[in-house]
Amino acid sequence: MRQSVASHRVSHAPQANNPASLQRLLEKKKEFEAVAALERASALFVRRIEGLADDCEVMADAGQVHGQVLEQWPNMFRILGHFLANRQQYAESDASLENLELAPGERLVRIPLDEVQAGNAKPS
């Protein structure tokens, strides 16, 4: 019968009586814990950066809306200028307040653009 060669092999498992192996195991555990902490911190950092990116997108959209509003101000001042000029003409000609209110083209109205655009988008 053949003899076993397993008894002559060196074991790679840490042994309780080997202080160098225990020291190396402790160092590897610390290293693993440090890497795990770094991964957690990196994941948190990524979430924060993504939140900042979302906030920047919201600010960019808000900037576009502000630009669209500011773009309309010259037209608003032009319309108000026409209104004031016509009102001054009526005041100079001693027109009554009733005639001023009923004069065509002098009433400012609000048009619901959402409804108008929704009506144009649906083919009839």
PDB file of C-alpha atoms in Angstrom:
ATOM      1  CA  MET A   1       0.000   0.000   0.000  1.00  0.00           C
ATOM      2  CA  ARG A   2       1.096   3.518  -0.765  1.00  0.00           C
ATOM      3  CA  GLN A   3       1.801   6.073   1.990  1.00  0.00           C
ATOM      4  CA  SER A   4      -0.059   9.384   2.167  1.00  0.00           C
ATOM      5  CA  VAL A   5       1.868  12.483   1.157  1.00  0.00           C
ATOM      6  CA  ALA A   6      -0.630  14.883   2.810  1.00  0.00           C
ATOM      7  CA  SER A   7       1.184  14.761   6.107  1.00  0.00           C
ATOM      8  CA  HIS A   8       4.327  16.233   4.475  1.00  0.00           C
ATOM      9  CA  ARG A   9       2.585  19.230   2.882  1.00  0.00           C
ATOM     10  CA  VAL A  10       2.711  22.702   4.435  1.00  0.00           C
ATOM     11  CA  SER A  11      -0.638  24.162   5.367  1.00  0.00           C
ATOM     12  CA  HIS A  12      -1.451  27.702   4.154  1.00  0.00           C
ATOM     13  CA  ALA A  13      -4.226  28.201   6.698  1.00  0.00           C
ATOM     14  CA  PRO A  14      -3.399  30.600   9.547  1.00  0.00           C
ATOM     15  CA  GLN A  15      -2.348  28.749  12.632  1.00  0.00           C
ATOM     16  CA  ALA A  16      -3.253  29.934  16.095  1.00  0.00           C
ATOM     17  CA  ASN A  17       0.268  29.444  17.359  1.00  0.00           C
ATOM     18  CA  ASN A  18       1.993  31.462  14.573  1.00  0.00           C
ATOM     19  CA  PRO A  19       2.172  35.188  15.588  1.00  0.00           C
ATOM     20  CA  ALA A  20       3.463  36.325  12.161  1.00  0.00           C
ATOM     21  CA  SER A  21       0.409  34.819  10.446  1.00  0.00           C
ATOM     22  CA  LEU A  22      -1.936  36.432  12.946  1.00  0.00           C
ATOM     23  CA  GLN A  23      -0.264  39.806  12.459  1.00  0.00           C
ATOM     24  CA  ARG A  24      -0.579  39.499   8.671  1.00  0.00           C
ATOM     25  CA  LEU A  25      -4.254  38.491   9.014  1.00  0.00           C
ATOM     26  CA  LEU A  26      -4.972  41.541  11.188  1.00  0.00           C
ATOM     27  CA  GLU A  27      -3.256  43.827   8.658  1.00  0.00           C
ATOM     28  CA  LYS A  28      -5.326  42.346   5.816  1.00  0.00           C
ATOM     29  CA  LYS A  29      -8.538  42.809   7.835  1.00  0.00           C
ATOM     30  CA  LYS A  30      -7.662  46.457   8.470  1.00  0.00           C
ATOM     31  CA  GLU A  31      -6.849  46.926   4.797  1.00  0.00           C
ATOM     32  CA  PHE A  32     -10.177  45.351   3.796  1.00  0.00           C
ATOM     33  CA  GLU A  33     -12.103  47.563   6.236  1.00  0.00           C
ATOM     34  CA  ALA A  34     -10.332  50.652   4.875  1.00  0.00           C
ATOM     35  CA  VAL A  35     -11.194  49.716   1.285  1.00  0.00           C
ATOM     36  CA  ALA A  36     -14.821  49.046   2.271  1.00  0.00           C
ATOM     37  CA  ALA A  37     -14.999  52.450   3.997  1.00  0.00           C
ATOM     38  CA  LEU A  38     -13.521  54.076   0.887  1.00  0.00           C
ATOM     39  CA  GLU A  39     -16.158  52.416  -1.285  1.00  0.00           C
ATOM     40  CA  ARG A  40     -18.949  53.651   1.011  1.00  0.00           C
ATOM     41  CA  ALA A  41     -17.530  57.176   1.001  1.00  0.00           C
ATOM     42  CA  SER A  42     -17.196  57.068  -2.792  1.00  0.00           C
ATOM     43  CA  ALA A  43     -20.816  55.951  -3.199  1.00  0.00           C
ATOM     44  CA  LEU A  44     -21.964  58.788  -0.940  1.00  0.00           C
ATOM     45  CA  PHE A  45     -19.851  61.252  -2.906  1.00  0.00           C
ATOM     46  CA  VAL A  46     -21.372  60.024  -6.183  1.00  0.00           C
ATOM     47  CA  ARG A  47     -24.911  60.484  -4.810  1.00  0.00           C
ATOM     48  CA  ARG A  48     -24.081  64.025  -3.700  1.00  0.00           C
ATOM     49  CA  ILE A  49     -22.562  64.914  -7.075  1.00  0.00           C
ATOM     50  CA  GLU A  50     -25.635  63.496  -8.852  1.00  0.00           C
ATOM     51  CA  GLY A  51     -27.828  65.656  -6.608  1.00  0.00           C
ATOM     52  CA  LEU A  52     -25.754  68.708  -7.543  1.00  0.00           C
ATOM     53  CA  ALA A  53     -26.112  67.809 -11.230  1.00  0.00           C
ATOM     54  CA  ASP A  54     -29.890  67.606 -10.823  1.00  0.00           C
ATOM     55  CA  ASP A  55     -29.908  70.996  -9.084  1.00  0.00           C
ATOM     56  CA  CYS A  56     -27.830  72.484 -11.909  1.00  0.00           C
ATOM     57  CA  GLU A  57     -30.304  71.172 -14.482  1.00  0.00           C
ATOM     58  CA  VAL A  58     -33.176  72.776 -12.556  1.00  0.00           C
ATOM     59  CA  MET A  59     -31.265  76.069 -12.418  1.00  0.00           C
ATOM     60  CA  ALA A  60     -30.566  75.884 -16.152  1.00  0.00           C
ATOM     61  CA  ASP A  61     -34.263  75.358 -16.882  1.00  0.00           C
ATOM     62  CA  ALA A  62     -35.130  78.260 -14.589  1.00  0.00           C
ATOM     63  CA  GLY A  63     -32.618  80.442 -16.427  1.00  0.00           C
ATOM     64  CA  GLN A  64     -34.313  79.653 -19.734  1.00  0.00           C
ATOM     65  CA  VAL A  65     -37.711  80.565 -18.296  1.00  0.00           C
ATOM     66  CA  HIS A  66     -36.327  83.836 -16.927  1.00  0.00           C
ATOM     67  CA  GLY A  67     -34.850  84.575 -20.336  1.00  0.00           C
ATOM     68  CA  GLN A  68     -38.201  83.986 -22.030  1.00  0.00           C
ATOM     69  CA  VAL A  69     -39.925  86.299 -19.553  1.00  0.00           C
ATOM     70  CA  LEU A  70     -37.305  89.022 -19.983  1.00  0.00           C
ATOM     71  CA  GLU A  71     -37.621  88.686 -23.741  1.00  0.00           C
ATOM     72  CA  GLN A  72     -41.279  89.745 -23.489  1.00  0.00           C
ATOM     73  CA  TRP A  73     -40.677  92.949 -21.511  1.00  0.00           C
ATOM     74  CA  PRO A  74     -39.892  95.190 -24.526  1.00  0.00           C
ATOM     75  CA  ASN A  75     -43.199  94.145 -26.105  1.00  0.00           C
ATOM     76  CA  MET A  76     -45.010  94.845 -22.851  1.00  0.00           C
ATOM     77  CA  PHE A  77     -43.510  98.330 -22.618  1.00  0.00           C
ATOM     78  CA  ARG A  78     -44.413  98.976 -26.272  1.00  0.00           C
ATOM     79  CA  ILE A  79     -48.032  97.918 -25.642  1.00  0.00           C
ATOM     80  CA  LEU A  80     -48.239 100.041 -22.484  1.00  0.00           C
ATOM     81  CA  GLY A  81     -46.775 103.000 -24.385  1.00  0.00           C
ATOM     82  CA  HIS A  82     -49.478 102.696 -27.061  1.00  0.00           C
ATOM     83  CA  PHE A  83     -52.144 102.434 -24.380  1.00  0.00           C
ATOM     84  CA  LEU A  84     -50.888 105.494 -22.512  1.00  0.00           C
ATOM     85  CA  ALA A  85     -50.580 107.511 -25.726  1.00  0.00           C
ATOM     86  CA  ASN A  86     -54.162 106.688 -26.720  1.00  0.00           C
ATOM     87  CA  ARG A  87     -55.396 107.427 -23.209  1.00  0.00           C
ATOM     88  CA  GLN A  88     -53.685 110.797 -23.295  1.00  0.00           C
ATOM     89  CA  GLN A  89     -55.333 111.569 -26.640  1.00  0.00           C
ATOM     90  CA  TYR A  90     -58.759 110.771 -25.206  1.00  0.00           C
ATOM     91  CA  ALA A  91     -58.075 112.860 -22.119  1.00  0.00           C
ATOM     92  CA  GLU A  92     -57.051 115.834 -24.257  1.00  0.00           C
ATOM     93  CA  SER A  93     -60.190 115.600 -26.390  1.00  0.00           C
ATOM     94  CA  ASP A  94     -62.318 115.609 -23.204  1.00  0.00           C
ATOM     95  CA  ALA A  95     -63.741 112.150 -23.957  1.00  0.00           C
ATOM     96  CA  SER A  96     -65.692 110.611 -21.137  1.00  0.00           C
ATOM     97  CA  LEU A  97     -64.408 107.672 -19.117  1.00  0.00           C
ATOM     98  CA  GLU A  98     -67.074 105.441 -20.669  1.00  0.00           C
ATOM     99  CA  ASN A  99     -65.780 106.135 -24.181  1.00  0.00           C
ATOM    100  CA  LEU A 100     -62.256 105.427 -22.977  1.00  0.00           C
ATOM    101  CA  GLU A 101     -63.245 101.998 -21.674  1.00  0.00           C
ATOM    102  CA  LEU A 102     -65.229 101.083 -24.779  1.00  0.00           C
ATOM    103  CA  ALA A 103     -62.626 102.244 -27.286  1.00  0.00           C
ATOM    104  CA  PRO A 104     -61.565  99.342 -29.526  1.00  0.00           C
ATOM    105  CA  GLY A 105     -58.053  97.979 -29.176  1.00  0.00           C
ATOM    106  CA  GLU A 106     -57.418  99.421 -25.731  1.00  0.00           C
ATOM    107  CA  ARG A 107     -58.278  96.449 -23.609  1.00  0.00           C
ATOM    108  CA  LEU A 108     -55.522  94.139 -22.441  1.00  0.00           C
ATOM    109  CA  VAL A 109     -56.644  90.538 -22.209  1.00  0.00           C
ATOM    110  CA  ARG A 110     -55.024  87.356 -21.027  1.00  0.00           C
ATOM    111  CA  ILE A 111     -55.019  84.486 -23.506  1.00  0.00           C
ATOM    112  CA  PRO A 112     -54.664  80.971 -22.040  1.00  0.00           C
ATOM    113  CA  LEU A 113     -51.836  79.738 -24.261  1.00  0.00           C
ATOM    114  CA  ASP A 114     -51.927  76.199 -22.864  1.00  0.00           C
ATOM    115  CA  GLU A 115     -55.489  75.730 -24.066  1.00  0.00           C
ATOM    116  CA  VAL A 116     -54.765  77.308 -27.450  1.00  0.00           C
ATOM    117  CA  GLN A 117     -51.675  75.152 -27.984  1.00  0.00           C
ATOM    118  CA  ALA A 118     -53.526  72.039 -26.844  1.00  0.00           C
ATOM    119  CA  GLY A 119     -56.299  72.844 -29.336  1.00  0.00           C
ATOM    120  CA  ASN A 120     -53.765  73.291 -32.150  1.00  0.00           C
ATOM    121  CA  ALA A 121     -51.982  70.056 -31.296  1.00  0.00           C
ATOM    122  CA  LYS A 122     -55.167  67.964 -31.667  1.00  0.00           C
ATOM    123  CA  PRO A 123     -56.029  67.490 -35.361  1.00  0.00           C
ATOM    124  CA  SER A 124     -59.774  67.962 -35.913  1.00  0.00           C
TER     125      SER A 124
END
